[in-house]
Coordinates of C-alpha atoms in Angstrom, one line a residue:
Chain A
M250 CA 0.0 0.0 0.0
F251 CA 2.7 2.5 1.0
D252 CA 4.7 2.3 -2.3
F253 CA 1.6 4.0 -3.7
F254 CA 2.6 7.3 -2.2
H255 CA 6.2 7.1 -3.5
Y256 CA 5.1 8.2 -6.9
S257 CA 4.6 11.9 -7.1
F258 CA 2.2 11.5 -10.0
V259 CA -0.1 9.5 -7.8
I260 CA -0.1 12.2 -5.2
R261 CA -0.8 14.9 -7.8
G262 CA -3.6 12.7 -9.2
L263 CA -5.1 12.3 -5.8
E264 CA -4.9 16.0 -4.9
A265 CA -6.5 17.0 -8.2
G266 CA -9.1 14.2 -7.9
I267 CA -10.1 15.0 -4.4
L268 CA -10.6 18.7 -5.2
I269 CA -12.6 17.9 -8.3
A270 CA -14.6 15.2 -6.5
F271 CA -15.5 17.7 -3.8
I272 CA -16.7 20.5 -6.1
A273 CA -18.4 18.4 -8.8
P274 CA -21.6 17.3 -6.8
L275 CA -22.1 20.9 -5.5
I276 CA -22.6 22.0 -9.1
G277 CA -24.0 18.7 -10.3
I278 CA -26.9 18.7 -7.8
F279 CA -28.3 21.9 -9.3
L280 CA -27.7 20.8 -12.9
V281 CA -29.5 17.4 -12.3
L282 CA -32.4 19.0 -10.5
R283 CA -32.9 21.6 -13.2
R284 CA -32.9 18.8 -15.8
Y285 CA -29.6 20.2 -17.1
S286 CA -27.7 16.9 -16.8
L287 CA -26.8 16.9 -20.5
I288 CA -25.2 20.4 -20.2
A289 CA -22.2 18.8 -18.6
D290 CA -21.7 16.5 -21.6
T291 CA -22.2 19.3 -24.1
L292 CA -19.7 21.5 -22.3
A293 CA -17.2 18.6 -22.2
H294 CA -17.5 18.1 -26.0
I295 CA -17.0 21.8 -26.5
S296 CA -13.9 21.7 -24.4
L297 CA -12.6 19.2 -26.9
T298 CA -12.7 22.1 -29.5
G299 CA -10.6 24.1 -27.0
V300 CA -8.1 21.2 -26.5
A301 CA -7.7 20.7 -30.3
L302 CA -7.2 24.5 -30.7
G303 CA -4.6 24.5 -28.0
L304 CA -2.8 21.5 -29.6
L305 CA -2.9 23.2 -33.0
L306 CA -1.7 26.6 -31.8
K307 CA 0.8 25.1 -29.2
I308 CA -1.0 26.8 -26.3
D309 CA -1.7 24.9 -23.1
P310 CA -4.8 23.0 -24.3
L311 CA -6.5 23.2 -20.9
L312 CA -6.4 27.0 -21.0
T313 CA -8.1 27.0 -24.5
A314 CA -10.5 24.3 -23.2
L315 CA -11.4 26.6 -20.3
G316 CA -11.9 29.5 -22.7
T317 CA -14.1 27.7 -25.2
S318 CA -16.3 25.9 -22.6
T319 CA -16.9 29.1 -20.7
L320 CA -17.8 31.2 -23.8
A321 CA -20.0 28.4 -25.1
S322 CA -21.8 28.1 -21.7
V323 CA -22.8 31.8 -21.8
A324 CA -23.9 31.6 -25.4
M325 CA -25.9 28.4 -24.7
E326 CA -27.7 29.9 -21.7
R327 CA -28.6 33.0 -23.7
L328 CA -30.0 30.9 -26.5
R329 CA -31.9 28.7 -24.0
S330 CA -33.4 31.6 -22.1
S331 CA -34.4 33.4 -25.2
K332 CA -36.8 30.5 -25.7
K333 CA -36.3 30.8 -29.5
I334 CA -35.3 27.2 -29.5
Y335 CA -36.0 24.3 -27.1
G336 CA -33.5 23.9 -24.2
E337 CA -32.4 20.4 -25.3
S338 CA -32.1 21.5 -28.9
A339 CA -29.7 24.2 -27.8
L340 CA -27.6 21.5 -26.1
S341 CA -27.7 19.2 -29.2
L342 CA -26.7 22.1 -31.4
F343 CA -23.7 23.0 -29.3
L344 CA -22.7 19.4 -28.7
S345 CA -22.6 18.4 -32.4
G346 CA -21.2 21.8 -33.5
G347 CA -18.4 21.7 -31.0
L348 CA -17.5 18.2 -31.9
A349 CA -17.5 18.9 -35.6
F350 CA -15.3 21.9 -35.1
A351 CA -12.9 19.8 -32.9
V352 CA -12.6 17.1 -35.5
L353 CA -11.8 19.6 -38.2
I354 CA -9.1 21.2 -36.1
I355 CA -7.7 17.8 -35.2
G356 CA -7.4 17.1 -38.9
L357 CA -5.6 20.4 -39.5
S358 CA -3.0 19.4 -36.8
H359 CA -2.4 16.1 -38.6
G360 CA -4.7 13.7 -36.8
F361 CA -5.0 12.0 -33.5
S362 CA -2.0 12.0 -31.2
V363 CA -1.3 10.3 -27.9
D364 CA -1.7 13.7 -26.4
L365 CA -5.3 14.0 -27.6
F366 CA -6.0 10.5 -26.4
S367 CA -5.1 11.5 -22.9
Y368 CA -7.5 14.4 -23.0
L369 CA -10.3 12.3 -24.2
F370 CA -10.0 9.6 -21.6
G371 CA -7.9 11.3 -18.8
S372 CA -5.3 9.7 -16.8
I373 CA -3.8 10.6 -13.5
V374 CA -0.3 9.9 -15.0
T375 CA -0.8 13.0 -17.1
V376 CA -1.9 15.3 -14.3
R377 CA 0.8 18.0 -14.0
T378 CA 1.6 20.1 -11.0
Q379 CA 0.3 23.2 -12.8
D380 CA -3.1 21.3 -13.3
V381 CA -3.3 20.8 -9.5
V382 CA -2.5 24.5 -8.9
R383 CA -5.0 25.5 -11.5
I384 CA -7.7 23.4 -9.9
G385 CA -6.9 24.9 -6.5
V386 CA -6.7 28.5 -7.8
L387 CA -10.1 28.3 -9.7
G388 CA -11.7 25.6 -7.5
I389 CA -11.6 27.5 -4.2
P390 CA -13.3 30.6 -5.5
I391 CA -15.9 28.4 -7.1
L392 CA -16.6 26.8 -3.7
G393 CA -16.8 30.3 -2.2
V394 CA -19.4 31.4 -4.8
L395 CA -21.4 28.2 -4.3
F396 CA -21.3 28.7 -0.5
I397 CA -22.3 32.4 -0.6
F398 CA -25.2 31.9 -3.0
F399 CA -26.2 28.4 -2.0
K400 CA -29.7 29.5 -0.9
E401 CA -30.3 31.3 -4.2
F402 CA -29.3 28.3 -6.2
V403 CA -31.5 26.0 -4.1
Y404 CA -34.5 28.3 -4.6
I405 CA -34.0 28.7 -8.3
S406 CA -33.6 25.0 -8.9
F407 CA -36.8 24.2 -7.0
D408 CA -39.1 27.0 -8.2
E409 CA -37.5 29.5 -10.6
E410 CA -40.7 31.7 -10.9
A411 CA -41.2 32.1 -7.2
A412 CA -37.5 32.8 -6.7
R413 CA -37.7 35.6 -9.3
V414 CA -40.8 37.1 -7.7
S415 CA -39.0 37.1 -4.4
G416 CA -36.4 39.4 -5.9
I417 CA -33.6 37.0 -6.8
P418 CA -31.9 37.9 -10.1
T419 CA -32.5 34.4 -11.6
R420 CA -31.0 35.1 -15.0
L421 CA -27.7 36.1 -13.4
F422 CA -27.6 33.0 -11.3
N423 CA -28.6 30.7 -14.2
T424 CA -25.6 32.1 -16.2
L425 CA -23.4 31.9 -13.2
L426 CA -24.2 28.2 -12.6
I427 CA -23.5 27.3 -16.2
V428 CA -20.2 29.2 -16.2
L429 CA -19.1 27.5 -13.0
A430 CA -20.1 24.1 -14.6
A431 CA -18.0 25.0 -17.7
I432 CA -15.0 25.8 -15.5
I433 CA -15.1 22.7 -13.4
I434 CA -15.6 20.5 -16.4
A435 CA -12.5 22.0 -18.1
L436 CA -10.5 21.6 -14.9
S437 CA -11.6 17.9 -14.6
I438 CA -10.3 16.9 -18.0
P439 CA -6.8 15.8 -17.0
V440 CA -8.2 13.5 -14.3
I441 CA -11.2 11.9 -15.9
G442 CA -11.2 12.9 -19.6
I443 CA -13.6 14.7 -21.8
L444 CA -15.8 11.7 -22.6
L445 CA -16.4 10.8 -19.0
V446 CA -16.4 14.1 -17.2
S447 CA -20.1 14.6 -17.1
A448 CA -20.5 11.4 -15.0
L449 CA -18.6 13.1 -12.2
L450 CA -21.1 15.9 -11.9
V451 CA -24.2 13.7 -12.5
L452 CA -23.8 10.2 -11.2
P453 CA -23.2 10.8 -7.5
V454 CA -26.1 13.2 -7.4
I455 CA -28.6 10.9 -9.1
T456 CA -27.5 8.1 -6.8
A457 CA -28.0 10.2 -3.7
I458 CA -31.4 11.3 -4.9
Q459 CA -32.5 7.6 -4.8
L460 CA -32.1 7.6 -1.1
K461 CA -34.9 10.2 -0.6
K462 CA -33.4 12.6 1.9
N463 CA -33.7 16.3 2.2
F464 CA -31.6 18.7 0.2
I465 CA -28.6 19.0 2.5
Q466 CA -28.5 15.3 3.3
T467 CA -28.7 14.5 -0.4
L468 CA -25.8 16.8 -1.1
L469 CA -23.7 15.3 1.7
L470 CA -24.5 11.8 0.4
A471 CA -23.5 12.8 -3.1
E472 CA -20.2 14.2 -1.7
L473 CA -19.6 11.0 0.1
I474 CA -20.2 8.9 -3.0
S475 CA -18.1 11.2 -5.2
L476 CA -15.1 11.4 -2.9
S477 CA -15.0 7.7 -2.1
S478 CA -15.4 6.7 -5.8
V479 CA -12.7 9.1 -6.9
I480 CA -10.2 8.0 -4.2
S481 CA -10.9 4.3 -4.5
G482 CA -10.9 4.7 -8.3
I483 CA -7.4 6.2 -8.4
I484 CA -6.0 3.6 -6.0
I485 CA -7.6 0.7 -7.9
S486 CA -6.5 2.0 -11.3
F487 CA -3.0 2.4 -10.0
Y488 CA -2.7 -1.2 -8.8
A489 CA -4.7 -2.9 -11.5
N490 CA -3.1 -0.7 -14.2
L491 CA -6.5 0.5 -15.5
S492 CA -7.6 3.9 -16.9
S493 CA -8.3 6.1 -13.9
G494 CA -11.2 8.0 -15.4
A495 CA -13.0 4.8 -16.5
T496 CA -12.4 3.1 -13.2
I497 CA -13.8 6.1 -11.2
V498 CA -16.9 6.3 -13.4
L499 CA -17.5 2.6 -13.3
I500 CA -17.4 2.6 -9.5
M501 CA -19.9 5.4 -9.5
F502 CA -22.1 3.4 -11.9
V503 CA -21.9 0.3 -9.7
V504 CA -22.8 2.3 -6.6
F505 CA -25.8 3.6 -8.4
L506 CA -26.9 0.1 -9.5
L507 CA -26.4 -1.3 -6.0
I508 CA -28.4 1.4 -4.3
F509 CA -31.1 1.4 -6.9
T510 CA -31.5 -2.4 -6.7
I511 CA -31.6 -2.4 -2.9
K512 CA -34.2 0.3 -3.0
E513 CA -36.4 -1.5 -5.5
F514 CA -36.1 -4.8 -3.5
R515 CA -37.2 -3.1 -0.3
K516 CA -40.4 -1.8 -1.8
Chain B
M198 CA -56.3 44.4 12.7
P199 CA -57.4 47.7 11.3
I200 CA -56.9 47.8 7.5
D201 CA -56.8 50.9 5.5
H202 CA -58.9 49.8 2.5
A203 CA -58.3 53.1 0.8
K204 CA -54.7 52.2 0.2
N205 CA -53.7 50.6 -3.0
S206 CA -51.6 47.4 -3.1
I207 CA -51.5 46.9 -6.9
V208 CA -52.6 49.3 -9.6
V209 CA -52.8 48.0 -13.2
K210 CA -53.0 51.0 -15.6
N211 CA -54.1 50.5 -19.2
V212 CA -52.1 47.3 -19.6
S213 CA -52.1 45.4 -22.9
F214 CA -50.1 42.3 -23.6
S215 CA -49.5 40.4 -26.8
Y216 CA -47.5 37.4 -27.9
G217 CA -46.4 38.4 -31.4
D218 CA -49.7 39.1 -33.2
T219 CA -51.9 37.5 -30.7
T220 CA -53.5 40.0 -28.3
V221 CA -53.9 38.4 -24.8
L222 CA -54.8 41.5 -22.8
K223 CA -56.3 44.7 -24.0
N224 CA -56.2 47.9 -22.1
I225 CA -56.9 46.6 -18.6
S226 CA -57.1 48.9 -15.6
L227 CA -57.6 47.4 -12.2
T228 CA -56.9 48.5 -8.7
I229 CA -56.4 46.1 -5.8
H230 CA -56.9 47.8 -2.5
T231 CA -55.2 46.8 0.7
G232 CA -57.2 44.1 2.5
D233 CA -59.1 43.0 -0.6
Y234 CA -59.7 39.4 -1.3
L235 CA -59.9 39.5 -5.1
G236 CA -60.9 36.6 -7.2
M237 CA -59.7 36.7 -10.8
I238 CA -61.8 34.5 -13.0
G239 CA -62.3 34.0 -16.7
P240 CA -62.1 31.3 -19.3
N241 CA -58.9 29.3 -19.9
G242 CA -56.8 31.2 -22.3
G243 CA -58.6 34.4 -21.4
G244 CA -55.4 36.0 -20.0
K245 CA -55.8 35.8 -16.2
T246 CA -52.4 34.0 -15.7
T247 CA -50.8 36.4 -18.1
L248 CA -52.2 39.4 -16.2
L249 CA -50.9 37.9 -13.0
K250 CA -47.4 37.5 -14.5
V251 CA -47.5 41.0 -15.8
M252 CA -48.4 42.2 -12.3
L253 CA -45.5 40.3 -10.9
G254 CA -43.0 41.6 -13.4
L255 CA -42.5 38.1 -14.9
L256 CA -43.8 39.4 -18.2
R257 CA -43.4 42.9 -19.5
P258 CA -46.6 44.5 -20.8
T259 CA -46.7 45.7 -24.4
A260 CA -48.4 48.9 -23.1
G261 CA -49.4 50.3 -19.8
E262 CA -48.0 50.4 -16.4
I263 CA -48.1 48.5 -13.1
F264 CA -47.7 50.1 -9.7
L265 CA -46.8 48.0 -6.7
F266 CA -47.5 49.7 -3.3
G267 CA -47.3 53.0 -5.1
T268 CA -44.0 52.4 -6.9
P269 CA -43.7 51.8 -10.6
L270 CA -42.9 48.1 -11.1
R271 CA -39.5 48.7 -12.7
N272 CA -38.3 50.6 -9.6
F273 CA -40.0 48.3 -7.1
R274 CA -37.5 46.5 -4.8
D275 CA -39.6 45.4 -1.8
W276 CA -40.4 42.0 -3.4
P277 CA -40.7 40.2 0.0
M278 CA -43.9 42.2 0.4
I279 CA -45.4 40.0 -2.2
G280 CA -46.0 36.3 -1.6
Y281 CA -46.5 34.2 -4.7
V282 CA -47.9 30.7 -4.9
P283 CA -47.3 29.7 -8.6
Q284 CA -49.4 27.3 -10.5
K285 CA -46.4 25.1 -10.7
A286 CA -46.8 24.4 -7.0
T287 CA -49.5 21.9 -7.9
H288 CA -47.2 19.9 -10.1
I289 CA -43.8 19.9 -8.4
D290 CA -41.2 17.3 -9.2
P291 CA -42.0 14.4 -6.8
L292 CA -38.4 13.3 -6.8
F293 CA -37.0 16.7 -5.8
P294 CA -35.0 16.0 -2.6
V295 CA -36.3 18.8 -0.3
S296 CA -38.0 18.7 3.0
V297 CA -41.1 20.8 4.0
W298 CA -38.9 22.8 6.3
E299 CA -36.4 23.6 3.5
V300 CA -39.3 24.7 1.2
V301 CA -40.7 27.1 3.7
A302 CA -37.2 28.4 4.4
M303 CA -37.0 29.5 0.7
G304 CA -39.7 32.1 1.7
R305 CA -37.0 33.8 3.8
Y306 CA -34.4 33.8 1.1
G307 CA -35.6 36.9 -0.8
A308 CA -36.3 38.8 2.4
K309 CA -32.8 38.0 3.7
G310 CA -31.1 39.3 0.6
L311 CA -28.0 38.1 -1.2
F312 CA -24.9 37.3 0.9
N313 CA -26.9 36.6 4.1
H314 CA -27.6 33.2 5.5
L315 CA -30.6 32.4 7.6
D316 CA -30.3 32.9 11.4
K317 CA -32.3 32.0 14.5
S318 CA -35.0 34.7 13.9
D319 CA -35.6 33.2 10.4
H320 CA -36.0 29.7 11.9
V321 CA -38.6 31.1 14.3
R322 CA -40.5 32.7 11.4
I323 CA -40.3 29.4 9.4
A324 CA -41.7 27.4 12.4
Q325 CA -44.5 30.0 12.9
S326 CA -45.5 29.9 9.3
L327 CA -45.7 26.1 9.3
E328 CA -47.7 26.2 12.5
Y329 CA -50.1 28.7 11.0
V330 CA -51.0 26.3 8.2
S331 CA -51.0 23.4 10.6
M332 CA -48.1 21.6 8.9
Q333 CA -45.5 21.7 11.7
A334 CA -45.8 17.9 12.1
F335 CA -44.7 17.4 8.5
A336 CA -41.6 19.7 8.7
H337 CA -39.1 16.9 8.1
R338 CA -41.1 15.0 5.5
L339 CA -40.1 15.4 1.8
I340 CA -42.4 17.7 -0.1
G341 CA -42.9 15.1 -2.8
D342 CA -44.3 12.6 -0.3
L343 CA -47.2 14.9 0.7
S344 CA -50.7 15.1 -0.8
L345 CA -51.5 18.0 -3.2
G346 CA -53.6 19.7 -0.5
Q347 CA -50.8 19.4 2.0
Q348 CA -48.2 20.7 -0.5
Q349 CA -50.5 23.6 -1.2
R350 CA -50.5 24.5 2.6
V351 CA -46.7 24.3 2.6
F352 CA -46.5 26.8 -0.3
I353 CA -48.8 29.1 1.6
A354 CA -46.4 28.8 4.5
R355 CA -43.5 29.6 2.2
A356 CA -45.3 32.7 1.1
L357 CA -46.1 33.6 4.7
A358 CA -42.5 33.2 5.8
A359 CA -41.5 36.3 3.9
Q360 CA -44.0 38.3 6.0
P361 CA -45.8 39.6 2.9
E362 CA -48.6 42.1 2.7
I363 CA -50.2 40.4 -0.3
I364 CA -50.4 36.8 -1.4
I365 CA -51.1 36.0 -5.1
L366 CA -52.2 32.5 -5.9
D367 CA -52.4 31.0 -9.4
E368 CA -55.0 28.2 -9.7
P369 CA -54.1 26.8 -6.3
T370 CA -56.9 24.2 -6.1
V371 CA -56.4 22.4 -9.4
G372 CA -56.4 18.6 -8.7
I373 CA -57.5 18.9 -5.1
D374 CA -60.6 17.2 -3.9
L375 CA -63.6 19.1 -2.7
A376 CA -63.2 18.5 1.1
T377 CA -59.6 19.6 1.0
Q378 CA -60.5 22.6 -1.1
E379 CA -62.9 23.7 1.6
Q380 CA -60.2 23.6 4.2
F381 CA -57.9 25.4 1.9
Y382 CA -60.4 28.2 1.3
A383 CA -61.0 28.4 5.1
L384 CA -57.3 28.9 5.5
L385 CA -57.3 31.7 2.8
K386 CA -60.2 33.4 4.6
K387 CA -58.2 33.3 7.8
L388 CA -55.2 34.9 6.1
N389 CA -57.4 37.7 4.8
Q390 CA -59.5 38.3 8.0
E391 CA -57.1 37.4 10.8
L392 CA -53.7 38.5 9.3
G393 CA -55.2 41.3 7.2
L394 CA -53.4 40.0 4.1
T395 CA -54.5 41.2 0.7
L396 CA -55.2 38.1 -1.5
V397 CA -55.4 37.7 -5.2
L398 CA -56.8 34.3 -6.3
V399 CA -56.7 33.3 -9.9
S400 CA -59.1 30.5 -10.7
H401 CA -61.3 29.2 -13.4
D402 CA -63.7 27.8 -10.8
I403 CA -66.4 30.6 -10.9
D404 CA -68.8 28.8 -8.5
V405 CA -66.4 28.5 -5.7
V406 CA -64.6 31.7 -6.1
T407 CA -67.7 33.9 -6.2
H408 CA -68.6 32.4 -2.8
E409 CA -65.2 33.1 -1.2
V410 CA -63.9 36.4 -2.3
T411 CA -64.9 40.0 -1.5
E412 CA -64.0 41.4 -4.9
L413 CA -64.3 39.9 -8.3
A414 CA -62.4 40.7 -11.6
C415 CA -63.4 38.8 -14.7
I416 CA -60.8 38.7 -17.5
N417 CA -61.4 37.7 -21.0
Q418 CA -58.8 39.8 -23.0
T419 CA -60.5 42.8 -21.4
L420 CA -61.7 43.4 -17.9
V421 CA -65.3 42.3 -18.4
Y422 CA -66.4 42.8 -14.8
H423 CA -64.9 44.3 -11.7
G424 CA -66.8 44.6 -8.5
N425 CA -68.9 42.8 -5.9
P426 CA -69.3 39.0 -6.4
E427 CA -73.0 39.3 -5.4
T428 CA -73.9 41.5 -8.4
F429 CA -71.9 39.3 -10.7
Y430 CA -74.7 37.0 -11.7
T431 CA -77.1 39.9 -12.4
G432 CA -76.7 41.4 -15.8
D433 CA -75.0 39.9 -18.8
T434 CA -71.5 39.5 -17.4
L435 CA -71.4 35.7 -17.7
E436 CA -72.5 36.0 -21.3
R437 CA -69.8 38.6 -22.1
L438 CA -67.3 36.5 -20.3
Y439 CA -68.0 33.1 -21.9
G440 CA -70.2 33.9 -24.9
K441 CA -73.8 33.2 -25.4
N442 CA -75.6 30.0 -24.6
V443 CA -73.1 28.8 -22.1
R444 CA -74.4 26.2 -19.7
F445 CA -72.9 26.0 -16.3
I446 CA -72.1 22.6 -15.0
S447 CA -70.7 22.2 -11.5
H448 CA -67.6 20.2 -11.7
N449 CA -65.1 18.8 -9.2
H450 CA -61.6 18.3 -10.5

C-alpha cells in the first residue's frame, strides 16, 4: 500500500481528484435537479474544441478548453433563455457543433495523437503540477461562490418563478451556474477525460437522490459517493493498471446500481 | 387588525399584452386595495395568468404600467412584500429532494437578501409559518411525499415566511378534492381576515370563487367585470365572459 505514495504523479492525481470530487456534486446537484444533466456532456464536448485548438496553436490545451467551454456556456444559456429554441435542442446544437469543429481542427493538426487521447480519456499519470495548482486556484473561488449563493441556487432550482418574484436575479444565477459548470468541467479533464467528465457531476447526485433525503442530506451523500469513488478509483486504477477515469466512473455506476436495486427490492 | 382599504396594493393601468400578433390582454385597468380578497376569473386562455405574470414583473406589458404599493414596477425592490404561490406548485417534481422545512425556508431567502444566511429569527419565522397552516408535524417530510392539499399549505407557509402584505395564488386548487378545497379556502379566509393580508386568487372555478372572495375581476382579454361578487350574476357578465348559450355545470376536479 505504501509504495503507492512514493510516486509523485499519484499524489498529484489524488490531490487533483479530491478537489474535483468535492466540487463536482455541488454543481451537479443543481444541474441534475434543473434537468440540465446533459449540459455537462455538451460543455465537455465543446472543451474538446478548445483542446484541439490548443494543440494546434501550441498553447496549453487546458487553457483553451477553459476558454471555449466558458464562452459556449454563456452563449448556450442566452439561446436557451431566449426561448427561441428548445432547451435540449440548444444542447444538441452545441454538442454536435463543438464536436465537428474539434474534428476539423484535429485534422488540421495532422490527426489524433497520444496527447489528444489522454485528454479524451484522462489519466492521473498526465496530471501535471500546474493542473493541480489551477484546480486549486479556480476551484476554491468556485466553492466560495457556491457557498455564498447556496440559498439562491437552491430556490431557483426548486421554483424559478417564485424565486424571481422574491427578488432573486434568476437570470444572473442561471448564467453563473453554467459558467461554474464549464470551468469545473474543463478543470476535470486531466483526471477523468472529456468523454467521462459529465459522469462526475451527475452520477453521485442521481444516486444520492434515490435515497430520498432532504436537500442538505442528499448533497452530503453525493459528496460521500463522489469522494469515495474518486479516491478508490485512483487507488484501484494504480494497482490494476487501469484507466483512472473509466475506473472512477465505473465505480460510481456500480454504486448507483447497488443502491437502486436495494431500494427496489425493499419496496 | 385595522386595515386601510383606501390604500392601493397593486394598480394596473391601461395594460395590454400580446405574444407576437396575438393579443392576450387589451387595455386593462384594475386597482387592488389593501385588504381586498380579489378573485380573478375567466375562461382558460382568457389571459388571467398572463395578467398575473405582468403584475409580478415576470412578463413585460406591451403597453401600460403597473404600480406595486405606489411604486412603478421597474423601480420596485420590496419583493418580499409579495407572496406568490405559482401554478407550478400543484405539479412539483415528486423526486425533488427537499423537506417541507427547506421549502418554507425558501420564503425567507428573498427577504434575507444576497450574501446573508438564515439565522435564528428566520427559523422562528419558518416554524411559525408552518404552525399557521397546521403543517408543523410534517416539517421533516419530503415535499414530494405529501398530498397535493398538504403541499399547497406548505406553499402558503412559504409565502407567509417572507412576511408579505399580499399573497397571489395562481389556480391553487387544481387537482385537489372538494373536502380539502374547503379547508384550503378556510385557510385563505383566515389569512385575509385574521392577518389582514390582501389576497389575489386566480381561478377558473367561478362557482367556488364567487362564494369566497370579496371582490371579483373577470378577465377575457379585457376586464369584463370588476366589483362585488353578489352582483356578478345579475346582468350579462357571464355572457360577455364566456359567450352566449353557455351552460354551467358544477364540476369537481
